């Protein structure tokens, strides 16, 4: 065991233990660490935006690229006061509308293609898998049909919620509900695993970096 | 009797339940248990894509994770950099999240440490470059996927890109042989590689995603729909791909520990439900 002499490692370890103290019960050390985390994050992101966006833009303008002034002015207009009495308050809508329009023009057709068209195609095609030898690959074909059943029944589930339907239609909606629950369970499981990995990562940090144990 | 057992189980203070987690992690970490991580088809395919990148070519690595994804992805990113360094593949790093700048530096540092034992020298500017944080979500992705050198003229340290040997022959996104994304978060609700895939018309650049466990459900549909070509999703697949690239990696042991902790959590949940049932609660 070799204790670290790095002050950064000591601070990080102390903050990790302080955060974990919140598991016992809410305490002042935990709240202090929470505030430190929020403050440091805001400061870090502020610096990154300043260095990555603002300073290069000023450099560009100084080098004669006056086009860069348009987004800068549009951005500043967003900070105009919005009181009804203010004469120029409606100017705020100009950059806001430009941002929305630009976003819709660029993103919407692409999102529709990748999210709707490609996803539906991938869910229902092919209906029957044919292997390299010309025979039907049954496990992949069954997999494909399970996928189709899931897609259709989940959509039907949301329709069936709003209308009083017959028993068969209701049952089909219930299959969709089962698929939704499975999807939610998977997402919960994956999220839980992710947090456990984060926790073991912090444990590893304290053991290897602070106490110097090597595995 | 059942009432008593139920009362005992439900009466355990919740913070007591964390103590066995420390014991499980501690005991398994220090023991010499031989662990074998299962290798899935997805992981094999990712390794095939990595091996398919020709020596001397250039790739882009998008690092879209911060400290929260470090435990899951750092080892694999460092291994990937080391693998490409040995193949003399040029790497252009970029990030679409502010925390990514720090992550890139740490991973490169770790890789250089791994390379110290070999004769490979990986030099900034000649072999790799860091473009830094690219802000703007879909608009930035669109520009990144188009004329890269027109969008970005300087690297994160303020050096002119045209003076960097690694940027020779790179004008647009199409000039790269592959795109590798390491992500724990989405950009405007879409994985970064998918966003670039949406914006770039060409299909020549192979797109591979390494993502954290909580992002798997978001990325899988895009793998099936063909927006990305390969994916190592979740800790299990990331570990398997890392282990295939670097057999000396000890990530599989960490995966084993996480599985044991999850198993413990499952036992706690089931026991809690049984306790409530025995006390006659619904």
Tab-separated table of C-alpha atoms in Angstrom:
chain	number	residue	atom	x	y	z
A	1	UNK	CA	0.000	0.000	0.000
A	2	UNK	CA	1.416	3.391	-1.050
A	3	UNK	CA	-0.671	6.412	-0.096
A	4	UNK	CA	-0.976	8.982	-2.864
A	5	UNK	CA	0.832	12.300	-2.462
A	6	UNK	CA	-1.343	13.978	-5.102
A	7	UNK	CA	-3.645	16.589	-3.498
A	8	UNK	CA	-6.134	16.203	-6.406
A	9	UNK	CA	-6.555	12.490	-5.625
A	10	UNK	CA	-7.162	13.285	-1.940
A	11	UNK	CA	-9.794	15.919	-2.791
A	12	UNK	CA	-11.523	13.594	-5.319
A	13	UNK	CA	-11.568	10.721	-2.816
A	14	UNK	CA	-12.927	12.945	-0.017
A	15	UNK	CA	-15.676	14.249	-2.312
A	16	UNK	CA	-16.561	10.681	-3.383
A	17	UNK	CA	-16.918	9.599	0.258
A	18	UNK	CA	-18.911	12.772	0.995
A	19	UNK	CA	-21.357	11.949	-1.826
A	20	UNK	CA	-21.725	8.368	-0.573
A	21	UNK	CA	-22.488	9.701	2.921
A	22	UNK	CA	-25.851	10.748	1.476
A	23	UNK	CA	-26.794	7.045	1.442
A	24	UNK	CA	-26.753	7.070	5.249
A	25	UNK	CA	-28.886	10.185	5.558
A	26	UNK	CA	-29.035	13.733	4.291
A	27	UNK	CA	-26.215	15.732	5.921
A	28	UNK	CA	-24.318	18.990	5.550
A	29	UNK	CA	-21.226	17.422	3.972
A	30	UNK	CA	-23.383	15.804	1.300
A	31	UNK	CA	-25.172	19.094	0.564
A	32	UNK	CA	-21.851	20.958	0.421
A	33	UNK	CA	-20.480	18.408	-2.074
A	34	UNK	CA	-23.654	18.700	-4.132
A	35	UNK	CA	-23.197	22.482	-4.321
A	36	UNK	CA	-19.495	22.121	-5.162
A	37	UNK	CA	-20.381	19.711	-7.987
A	38	UNK	CA	-22.968	22.083	-9.481
A	39	UNK	CA	-20.650	25.083	-9.131
A	40	UNK	CA	-17.623	23.357	-10.654
A	41	UNK	CA	-19.726	21.965	-13.548
A	42	UNK	CA	-21.207	25.396	-14.328
A	43	UNK	CA	-17.764	27.013	-14.153
A	44	UNK	CA	-16.169	24.346	-16.362
A	45	UNK	CA	-18.919	24.503	-19.006
A	46	UNK	CA	-18.818	28.309	-18.960
A	47	UNK	CA	-15.061	28.282	-19.606
A	48	UNK	CA	-15.391	25.678	-22.379
A	49	UNK	CA	-18.075	27.712	-24.163
A	50	UNK	CA	-16.067	30.897	-23.759
A	51	UNK	CA	-12.878	29.338	-25.155
A	52	UNK	CA	-14.509	27.149	-27.840
A	53	UNK	CA	-17.194	29.514	-29.139
A	54	UNK	CA	-16.913	33.145	-28.006
A	55	UNK	CA	-13.142	33.740	-28.365
A	56	UNK	CA	-12.850	32.102	-31.844
A	57	UNK	CA	-15.873	34.160	-32.999
A	58	UNK	CA	-14.239	37.389	-31.817
A	59	UNK	CA	-11.017	36.317	-33.584
A	60	UNK	CA	-12.965	35.715	-36.815
A	61	UNK	CA	-14.600	39.147	-36.599
A	62	UNK	CA	-11.253	40.784	-35.898
A	63	UNK	CA	-9.803	39.079	-38.998
A	64	UNK	CA	-12.450	40.732	-41.186
A	65	UNK	CA	-15.163	38.053	-41.307
A	66	UNK	CA	-18.102	40.349	-40.521
A	67	UNK	CA	-20.678	37.608	-41.237
A	68	UNK	CA	-19.937	36.289	-37.760
A	69	UNK	CA	-21.493	39.456	-36.355
A	70	UNK	CA	-24.967	38.377	-37.524
A	71	UNK	CA	-25.297	35.414	-35.113
A	72	UNK	CA	-23.608	37.454	-32.353
A	73	UNK	CA	-26.179	40.279	-32.725
A	74	UNK	CA	-29.021	37.747	-33.033
A	75	UNK	CA	-27.822	36.099	-29.832
A	76	UNK	CA	-27.666	39.431	-28.003
A	77	UNK	CA	-31.216	40.314	-29.155
A	78	UNK	CA	-32.443	37.235	-27.251
A	79	UNK	CA	-31.451	39.004	-24.025
A	80	UNK	CA	-33.663	42.058	-24.699
A	81	UNK	CA	-36.207	42.777	-21.928
A	82	UNK	CA	-39.592	41.175	-22.653
A	83	UNK	CA	-41.889	43.590	-20.850
A	84	UNK	CA	-44.980	44.752	-22.789
A	85	UNK	CA	-44.064	48.393	-22.343
A	86	UNK	CA	-40.682	47.932	-24.006
A	87	UNK	CA	-40.764	49.200	-27.588
A	88	UNK	CA	-38.367	46.652	-29.058
A	89	UNK	CA	-39.388	43.595	-27.029
A	90	UNK	CA	-40.962	41.909	-30.090
A	91	UNK	CA	-37.524	41.794	-31.721
A	92	UNK	CA	-36.805	38.753	-29.546
A	93	UNK	CA	-39.091	36.705	-31.794
A	94	UNK	CA	-36.826	37.267	-34.821
A	95	UNK	CA	-33.785	35.192	-33.738
A	96	UNK	CA	-36.035	32.683	-31.923
A	97	UNK	CA	-38.063	32.121	-35.104
A	98	UNK	CA	-34.867	31.875	-37.201
A	99	UNK	CA	-33.453	29.197	-34.909
A	100	UNK	CA	-36.705	27.195	-35.035
A	101	UNK	CA	-37.003	27.493	-38.823
A	102	UNK	CA	-33.370	26.556	-39.405
A	103	UNK	CA	-33.705	23.557	-37.106
A	104	UNK	CA	-36.912	22.395	-38.797
A	105	UNK	CA	-35.444	22.871	-42.286
A	106	UNK	CA	-32.272	20.923	-41.512
A	107	UNK	CA	-33.421	18.310	-39.042
A	108	UNK	CA	-37.026	17.429	-39.825
A	109	UNK	CA	-36.589	15.707	-43.243
A	110	UNK	CA	-33.549	13.801	-41.976
A	111	UNK	CA	-35.214	12.807	-38.710
A	112	UNK	CA	-38.260	11.593	-40.615
A	113	UNK	CA	-36.080	9.458	-42.888
A	114	UNK	CA	-33.928	7.926	-40.146
A	115	UNK	CA	-36.494	7.698	-37.364
A	116	UNK	CA	-39.668	6.760	-39.226
A	117	UNK	CA	-38.903	5.382	-42.680
A	118	UNK	CA	-35.688	3.447	-41.931
A	119	UNK	CA	-36.961	2.176	-38.564
A	120	UNK	CA	-40.217	0.806	-40.000
A	121	UNK	CA	-38.361	-0.754	-42.927
A	122	UNK	CA	-35.896	-2.427	-40.558
A	123	UNK	CA	-38.756	-3.711	-38.378
A	124	UNK	CA	-40.763	-5.417	-41.118
A	125	UNK	CA	-38.227	-6.333	-43.808
A	126	UNK	CA	-37.386	-9.126	-44.501
A	127	UNK	CA	-40.399	-11.211	-43.526
A	128	UNK	CA	-38.574	-14.450	-44.336
A	129	UNK	CA	-34.807	-14.882	-43.967
A	130	UNK	CA	-33.140	-16.922	-46.681
A	131	UNK	CA	-29.663	-18.255	-45.900
A	132	UNK	CA	-26.706	-18.451	-48.283
A	133	UNK	CA	-27.660	-22.025	-49.217
A	134	UNK	CA	-31.166	-20.948	-50.295
A	135	UNK	CA	-32.935	-22.402	-47.230
A	136	UNK	CA	-35.130	-20.514	-44.793
A	137	UNK	CA	-33.281	-19.500	-41.592
A	138	UNK	CA	-36.052	-20.226	-39.109
A	139	UNK	CA	-34.655	-18.562	-35.962
A	140	UNK	CA	-34.081	-15.272	-37.787
A	141	UNK	CA	-37.508	-15.506	-39.439
A	142	UNK	CA	-39.216	-16.075	-36.059
A	143	UNK	CA	-37.165	-13.172	-34.643
A	144	UNK	CA	-38.399	-10.969	-37.476
A	145	UNK	CA	-42.043	-11.910	-36.851
A	146	UNK	CA	-41.667	-11.232	-33.102
A	147	UNK	CA	-40.378	-7.791	-34.068
A	148	UNK	CA	-43.348	-7.179	-36.393
A	149	UNK	CA	-45.813	-8.378	-33.746
A	150	UNK	CA	-44.202	-6.032	-31.219
A	151	UNK	CA	-44.269	-2.998	-33.508
A	152	UNK	CA	-47.914	-3.468	-34.539
A	153	UNK	CA	-49.249	-4.480	-31.113
A	154	UNK	CA	-47.542	-1.578	-29.303
A	155	UNK	CA	-49.058	0.873	-31.781
A	156	UNK	CA	-52.410	-0.887	-31.325
A	157	UNK	CA	-52.035	-0.664	-27.510
A	158	UNK	CA	-52.003	3.133	-27.678
A	159	UNK	CA	-55.057	3.121	-29.970
A	160	UNK	CA	-56.930	0.601	-27.785
A	161	UNK	CA	-56.478	2.769	-24.692
A	162	UNK	CA	-58.834	5.402	-26.052
A	163	UNK	CA	-61.632	3.258	-27.522
A	164	UNK	CA	-63.870	0.533	-26.153
A	165	UNK	CA	-63.012	-2.432	-28.332
A	166	UNK	CA	-63.943	-6.104	-28.495
A	167	UNK	CA	-62.126	-8.815	-26.564
A	168	UNK	CA	-59.833	-9.824	-29.450
A	169	UNK	CA	-58.769	-6.249	-30.132
A	170	UNK	CA	-58.266	-5.672	-26.403
A	171	UNK	CA	-56.131	-8.827	-26.133
A	172	UNK	CA	-53.940	-7.649	-29.007
A	173	UNK	CA	-53.455	-4.348	-27.162
A	174	UNK	CA	-52.470	-6.290	-24.036
A	175	UNK	CA	-49.694	-7.995	-26.040
A	176	UNK	CA	-48.465	-4.506	-26.894
A	177	UNK	CA	-48.541	-3.591	-23.206
A	178	UNK	CA	-46.384	-6.640	-22.480
A	179	UNK	CA	-43.826	-5.431	-25.067
A	180	UNK	CA	-43.827	-1.938	-23.486
A	181	UNK	CA	-43.195	-3.446	-20.041
A	182	UNK	CA	-40.346	-5.592	-21.380
A	183	UNK	CA	-38.780	-2.517	-23.002
A	184	UNK	CA	-39.104	-0.511	-19.769
A	185	UNK	CA	-37.616	-3.392	-17.763
A	186	UNK	CA	-34.634	-3.634	-20.145
A	187	UNK	CA	-34.026	0.113	-19.923
A	188	UNK	CA	-34.232	-0.012	-16.117
A	189	UNK	CA	-31.812	-2.971	-15.992
A	190	UNK	CA	-29.296	-1.271	-18.280
A	191	UNK	CA	-29.516	1.983	-16.280
A	192	UNK	CA	-29.002	0.101	-13.021
A	193	UNK	CA	-25.961	-1.685	-14.474
A	194	UNK	CA	-24.562	1.643	-15.635
A	195	UNK	CA	-24.841	3.127	-12.128
A	196	UNK	CA	-23.282	0.029	-10.546
A	197	UNK	CA	-20.332	0.328	-12.938
A	198	UNK	CA	-19.978	3.992	-11.991
A	199	UNK	CA	-19.973	3.005	-8.320
A	200	UNK	CA	-17.346	0.273	-8.794
A	201	UNK	CA	-15.310	2.777	-10.817
A	202	UNK	CA	-15.228	5.169	-7.854
A	203	UNK	CA	-14.333	2.272	-5.540
A	204	UNK	CA	-11.473	1.346	-7.888
A	205	UNK	CA	-10.327	4.976	-7.912
A	206	UNK	CA	-10.075	5.144	-4.105
A	207	UNK	CA	-8.378	1.758	-3.806
A	208	UNK	CA	-5.874	2.154	-6.667
A	209	UNK	CA	-5.196	5.903	-6.782
A	210	UNK	CA	-5.481	6.864	-3.100
A	211	UNK	CA	-4.233	3.696	-1.378
A	212	UNK	CA	-2.012	2.569	-4.241
A	213	UNK	CA	-3.186	-1.064	-4.382
A	214	UNK	CA	-2.418	-2.661	-7.749
A	215	UNK	CA	-4.397	-5.666	-8.927
B	1	UNK	CA	-43.626	-16.763	12.773
B	2	UNK	CA	-44.020	-15.513	9.184
B	3	UNK	CA	-45.168	-12.166	10.586
B	4	UNK	CA	-41.938	-11.996	12.649
B	5	UNK	CA	-39.722	-12.819	9.653
B	6	UNK	CA	-41.580	-10.259	7.562
B	7	UNK	CA	-41.209	-7.618	10.287
B	8	UNK	CA	-37.473	-8.360	10.545
B	9	UNK	CA	-36.913	-8.159	6.764
B	10	UNK	CA	-38.847	-4.934	6.264
B	11	UNK	CA	-37.368	-3.447	9.443
B	12	UNK	CA	-33.758	-3.451	8.136
B	13	UNK	CA	-32.679	0.197	7.595
B	14	UNK	CA	-32.126	0.798	3.888
B	15	UNK	CA	-28.591	2.169	4.292
B	16	UNK	CA	-27.474	-1.154	5.875
B	17	UNK	CA	-28.034	-2.743	2.471
B	18	UNK	CA	-25.074	-0.884	0.957
B	19	UNK	CA	-22.545	-2.566	3.317
B	20	UNK	CA	-22.598	-5.980	1.532
B	21	UNK	CA	-21.954	-4.127	-1.772
B	22	UNK	CA	-18.625	-2.872	-0.402
B	23	UNK	CA	-17.827	-6.385	0.831
B	24	UNK	CA	-18.678	-7.972	-2.551
B	25	UNK	CA	-16.574	-5.443	-4.479
B	26	UNK	CA	-13.664	-5.642	-2.033
B	27	UNK	CA	-13.513	-9.446	-1.811
B	28	UNK	CA	-13.865	-10.040	-5.560
B	29	UNK	CA	-11.407	-7.251	-6.450
B	30	UNK	CA	-8.624	-8.717	-4.324
B	31	UNK	CA	-9.277	-12.379	-5.123
B	32	UNK	CA	-7.675	-14.227	-8.022
B	33	UNK	CA	-10.871	-15.453	-9.641
B	34	UNK	CA	-10.405	-16.345	-13.307
B	35	UNK	CA	-13.174	-14.626	-15.263
B	36	UNK	CA	-14.240	-15.239	-18.814
B	37	UNK	CA	-16.383	-12.644	-20.545
B	38	UNK	CA	-18.731	-13.995	-23.225
B	39	UNK	CA	-17.995	-12.664	-26.705
B	40	UNK	CA	-21.059	-11.724	-28.711
B	41	UNK	CA	-21.418	-11.467	-32.493
B	42	UNK	CA	-21.678	-7.660	-32.187
B	43	UNK	CA	-18.308	-7.448	-30.404
B	44	UNK	CA	-16.671	-9.683	-33.002
B	45	UNK	CA	-18.075	-7.510	-35.769
B	46	UNK	CA	-16.698	-4.360	-34.082
B	47	UNK	CA	-13.237	-5.952	-33.899
B	48	UNK	CA	-13.515	-6.982	-37.575
B	49	UNK	CA	-14.284	-3.338	-38.465
B	50	UNK	CA	-11.260	-2.156	-36.431
B	51	UNK	CA	-9.008	-4.753	-38.053
B	52	UNK	CA	-10.384	-3.733	-41.458
B	53	UNK	CA	-9.002	-0.179	-41.154
B	54	UNK	CA	-5.911	-0.105	-43.348
B	55	UNK	CA	-2.520	1.003	-41.915
B	56	UNK	CA	-1.744	4.606	-42.768
B	57	UNK	CA	-5.370	5.662	-43.199
B	58	UNK	CA	-7.187	8.311	-41.137
B	59	UNK	CA	-10.142	7.916	-38.810
B	60	UNK	CA	-12.311	10.216	-36.703
B	61	UNK	CA	-12.985	9.419	-33.046
B	62	UNK	CA	-15.947	11.183	-31.427
B	63	UNK	CA	-15.714	11.161	-27.641
B	64	UNK	CA	-19.147	12.045	-26.292
B	65	UNK	CA	-18.819	11.073	-22.663
B	66	UNK	CA	-17.751	12.725	-19.458
B	67	UNK	CA	-16.782	11.389	-16.024
B	68	UNK	CA	-20.033	9.382	-15.807
B	69	UNK	CA	-18.974	7.072	-18.660
B	70	UNK	CA	-15.315	6.798	-17.706
B	71	UNK	CA	-15.591	3.519	-15.800
B	72	UNK	CA	-17.280	1.853	-18.759
B	73	UNK	CA	-15.537	3.322	-21.791
B	74	UNK	CA	-12.078	4.646	-20.909
B	75	UNK	CA	-10.283	1.304	-21.079
B	76	UNK	CA	-11.786	0.507	-24.495
B	77	UNK	CA	-10.993	3.976	-25.878
B	78	UNK	CA	-7.373	3.722	-24.708
B	79	UNK	CA	-7.123	0.226	-26.190
B	80	UNK	CA	-8.545	1.454	-29.497
B	81	UNK	CA	-6.042	4.345	-29.634
B	82	UNK	CA	-3.172	1.960	-28.835
B	83	UNK	CA	-4.330	-0.492	-31.519
B	84	UNK	CA	-4.498	2.251	-34.156
B	85	UNK	CA	-1.186	3.761	-33.016
B	86	UNK	CA	0.510	0.405	-33.645
B	87	UNK	CA	-1.082	0.338	-37.129
B	88	UNK	CA	0.067	3.940	-37.774
B	89	UNK	CA	-3.490	5.084	-38.340
B	90	UNK	CA	-4.025	8.854	-37.987
B	91	UNK	CA	-6.733	9.895	-35.528
B	92	UNK	CA	-8.761	13.113	-35.503
B	93	UNK	CA	-10.468	13.500	-32.116
B	94	UNK	CA	-13.556	15.626	-31.607
B	95	UNK	CA	-16.300	15.913	-29.043
B	96	UNK	CA	-19.861	17.219	-29.122
B	97	UNK	CA	-20.141	17.526	-25.327
B	98	UNK	CA	-18.064	20.008	-23.265
B	99	UNK	CA	-16.821	17.336	-20.832
B	100	UNK	CA	-15.325	15.405	-23.761
B	101	UNK	CA	-12.246	17.662	-24.036
B	102	UNK	CA	-10.934	16.421	-20.693
B	103	UNK	CA	-11.875	12.825	-21.505
B	104	UNK	CA	-9.862	12.846	-24.742
B	105	UNK	CA	-6.763	14.150	-22.950
B	106	UNK	CA	-6.991	11.503	-20.223
B	107	UNK	CA	-7.525	8.612	-22.648
B	108	UNK	CA	-4.674	9.691	-24.913
B	109	UNK	CA	-2.409	10.022	-21.874
B	110	UNK	CA	-3.335	6.496	-20.794
B	111	UNK	CA	-2.672	5.144	-24.306
B	112	UNK	CA	0.715	6.840	-24.456
B	113	UNK	CA	1.500	5.144	-21.141
B	114	UNK	CA	0.527	1.778	-22.678
B	115	UNK	CA	2.718	2.510	-25.719
B	116	UNK	CA	5.778	3.362	-23.607
B	117	UNK	CA	6.805	-0.279	-23.424
B	118	UNK	CA	6.762	-0.567	-27.223
B	119	UNK	CA	8.839	1.291	-29.796
B	120	UNK	CA	5.788	3.073	-31.207
B	121	UNK	CA	5.930	6.868	-30.947
B	122	UNK	CA	2.572	8.573	-31.313
B	123	UNK	CA	3.067	12.297	-31.791
B	124	UNK	CA	0.514	15.096	-31.563
B	125	UNK	CA	-0.006	16.829	-34.910
B	126	UNK	CA	1.760	14.106	-36.877
B	127	UNK	CA	-0.281	11.072	-35.769
B	128	UNK	CA	-3.279	12.524	-33.958
B	129	UNK	CA	-5.055	15.793	-33.375
B	130	UNK	CA	-7.773	17.085	-31.070
B	131	UNK	CA	-10.378	19.374	-32.648
B	132	UNK	CA	-12.003	19.971	-29.256
B	133	UNK	CA	-15.614	20.787	-28.529
B	134	UNK	CA	-17.895	21.221	-31.532
B	135	UNK	CA	-21.027	23.021	-30.371
B	136	UNK	CA	-24.372	23.280	-32.112
B	137	UNK	CA	-25.989	19.824	-32.149
B	138	UNK	CA	-27.438	18.880	-35.555
B	139	UNK	CA	-26.139	22.036	-37.269
B	140	UNK	CA	-22.590	21.329	-36.046
B	141	UNK	CA	-22.927	17.670	-37.049
B	142	UNK	CA	-24.015	18.799	-40.513
B	143	UNK	CA	-20.945	20.975	-40.861
B	144	UNK	CA	-18.689	18.248	-39.438
B	145	UNK	CA	-20.137	15.776	-41.937
B	146	UNK	CA	-19.523	18.210	-44.798
B	147	UNK	CA	-16.486	20.425	-45.334
B	148	UNK	CA	-14.568	19.739	-42.146
B	149	UNK	CA	-11.594	22.042	-42.787
B	150	UNK	CA	-13.881	24.938	-43.678
B	151	UNK	CA	-15.794	24.551	-40.446
B	152	UNK	CA	-12.775	24.150	-38.209
B	153	UNK	CA	-9.524	25.966	-38.914
B	154	UNK	CA	-7.767	25.484	-35.577
B	155	UNK	CA	-7.369	22.646	-33.102
B	156	UNK	CA	-8.206	22.824	-29.399
B	157	UNK	CA	-4.793	24.388	-28.628
B	158	UNK	CA	-5.166	27.096	-31.301
B	159	UNK	CA	-2.807	25.521	-33.898
B	160	UNK	CA	-3.695	25.960	-37.586
B	161	UNK	CA	-5.035	22.666	-38.999
B	162	UNK	CA	-3.341	23.233	-42.367
B	163	UNK	CA	0.041	23.030	-40.608
B	164	UNK	CA	-0.715	19.636	-39.084
B	165	UNK	CA	0.684	16.647	-41.042
B	166	UNK	CA	-2.138	14.368	-39.833
B	167	UNK	CA	-4.644	16.590	-41.683
B	168	UNK	CA	-2.961	16.050	-45.057
B	169	UNK	CA	-5.552	14.691	-47.470
B	170	UNK	CA	-8.444	15.414	-45.105
B	171	UNK	CA	-10.853	18.027	-46.427
B	172	UNK	CA	-14.240	16.525	-45.680
B	173	UNK	CA	-15.783	13.761	-43.634
B	174	UNK	CA	-15.719	11.448	-46.669
B	175	UNK	CA	-11.902	11.363	-46.525
B	176	UNK	CA	-11.934	9.323	-43.311
B	177	UNK	CA	-11.856	5.519	-43.357
B	178	UNK	CA	-14.019	5.212	-40.273
B	179	UNK	CA	-15.904	6.997	-37.542
B	180	UNK	CA	-15.770	5.637	-33.984
B	181	UNK	CA	-18.020	7.124	-31.358
B	182	UNK	CA	-17.690	6.566	-27.602
B	183	UNK	CA	-20.826	7.865	-25.998
B	184	UNK	CA	-22.737	7.989	-22.757
B	185	UNK	CA	-25.112	10.730	-23.846
B	186	UNK	CA	-27.088	11.863	-26.832
B	187	UNK	CA	-26.894	15.084	-28.804
B	188	UNK	CA	-30.377	16.571	-29.209
B	189	UNK	CA	-31.845	13.153	-28.387
B	190	UNK	CA	-29.856	11.361	-31.116
B	191	UNK	CA	-26.541	9.454	-30.773
B	192	UNK	CA	-23.680	11.544	-32.228
B	193	UNK	CA	-22.621	9.002	-34.868
B	194	UNK	CA	-26.235	8.692	-36.038
B	195	UNK	CA	-26.482	12.472	-36.271
B	196	UNK	CA	-23.390	12.562	-38.489
B	197	UNK	CA	-24.704	9.581	-40.437
B	198	UNK	CA	-27.932	11.537	-41.043
B	199	UNK	CA	-26.074	14.608	-42.217
B	200	UNK	CA	-23.434	12.926	-44.390
B	201	UNK	CA	-24.779	11.560	-47.633
B	202	UNK	CA	-21.942	9.098	-48.291
B	203	UNK	CA	-21.991	5.544	-47.008
B	204	UNK	CA	-18.247	4.917	-47.485
B	205	UNK	CA	-17.260	5.844	-43.940
B	206	UNK	CA	-17.787	2.911	-41.568
B	207	UNK	CA	-19.550	4.086	-38.413
B	208	UNK	CA	-19.027	2.218	-35.141
B	209	UNK	CA	-20.467	3.048	-31.736
B	210	UNK	CA	-19.208	2.072	-28.270
B	211	UNK	CA	-21.874	3.129	-25.783
B	212	UNK	CA	-22.600	2.836	-22.082
B	213	UNK	CA	-25.254	0.459	-20.761
B	214	UNK	CA	-27.931	3.129	-20.298
B	215	UNK	CA	-27.629	4.117	-23.971
B	216	UNK	CA	-27.961	0.653	-25.515
B	217	UNK	CA	-31.726	0.827	-25.988
B	218	UNK	CA	-31.335	4.146	-27.815
B	219	UNK	CA	-28.643	2.963	-30.244
B	220	UNK	CA	-29.826	-0.571	-31.130
B	221	UNK	CA	-32.640	0.592	-33.476
B	222	UNK	CA	-30.125	2.598	-35.512
B	223	UNK	CA	-27.894	-0.476	-35.881
B	224	UNK	CA	-30.844	-2.465	-37.221
B	225	UNK	CA	-31.901	0.328	-39.572
B	226	UNK	CA	-28.378	0.606	-40.997
B	227	UNK	CA	-27.555	4.155	-39.820
B	228	UNK	CA	-24.497	2.721	-38.066
B	229	UNK	CA	-22.483	-0.306	-39.140
B	230	UNK	CA	-21.290	-1.838	-35.873
B	231	UNK	CA	-21.922	-1.406	-32.191
B	232	UNK	CA	-20.425	-2.533	-28.892
B	233	UNK	CA	-23.294	-1.570	-26.628
B	234	UNK	CA	-23.276	-1.963	-22.876
B	235	UNK	CA	-20.446	-2.905	-20.558
B	236	UNK	CA	-20.555	-6.594	-21.498
B	237	UNK	CA	-19.982	-6.011	-25.224
B	238	UNK	CA	-17.510	-3.186	-24.631
B	239	UNK	CA	-15.476	-5.474	-22.347
B	240	UNK	CA	-15.611	-8.305	-24.890
B	241	UNK	CA	-14.375	-6.048	-27.715
B	242	UNK	CA	-11.628	-4.609	-25.486
B	243	UNK	CA	-10.531	-8.087	-24.442
B	244	UNK	CA	-10.332	-9.209	-28.081
B	245	UNK	CA	-8.115	-6.209	-28.886
B	246	UNK	CA	-6.034	-6.430	-25.714
B	247	UNK	CA	-5.996	-9.845	-23.987
B	248	UNK	CA	-4.195	-8.323	-20.944
B	249	UNK	CA	-7.088	-5.987	-20.114
B	250	UNK	CA	-8.667	-6.611	-16.687
B	251	UNK	CA	-12.026	-5.085	-17.611
B	252	UNK	CA	-13.681	-8.529	-17.589
B	253	UNK	CA	-13.061	-8.780	-13.845
B	254	UNK	CA	-14.838	-5.459	-13.316
B	255	UNK	CA	-17.735	-6.776	-15.395
B	256	UNK	CA	-17.823	-9.884	-13.195
B	257	UNK	CA	-17.949	-7.706	-10.039
B	258	UNK	CA	-20.761	-5.574	-11.477
B	259	UNK	CA	-22.731	-8.723	-12.297
B	260	UNK	CA	-22.282	-9.941	-8.708
B	261	UNK	CA	-23.506	-6.583	-7.319
B	262	UNK	CA	-26.514	-6.635	-9.647
B	263	UNK	CA	-27.293	-10.175	-8.494
B	264	UNK	CA	-27.169	-8.929	-4.897
B	265	UNK	CA	-29.561	-6.054	-5.756
B	266	UNK	CA	-31.937	-8.581	-7.325
B	267	UNK	CA	-31.835	-10.682	-4.129
B	268	UNK	CA	-32.548	-7.542	-2.040
B	269	UNK	CA	-35.553	-6.636	-4.214
B	270	UNK	CA	-36.989	-10.172	-4.126
B	271	UNK	CA	-36.401	-10.453	-0.341
B	272	UNK	CA	-38.096	-7.080	0.190
B	273	UNK	CA	-41.149	-8.215	-1.759
B	274	UNK	CA	-41.273	-11.531	0.176
B	275	UNK	CA	-40.997	-9.562	3.462
B	276	UNK	CA	-43.943	-7.375	2.526
B	277	UNK	CA	-45.910	-10.433	1.395
B	278	UNK	CA	-45.270	-12.223	4.713
B	279	UNK	CA	-46.496	-9.170	6.637
B	280	UNK	CA	-49.706	-9.353	4.666
B	281	UNK	CA	-49.201	-6.180	2.615
B	282	UNK	CA	-50.093	-6.108	-1.058
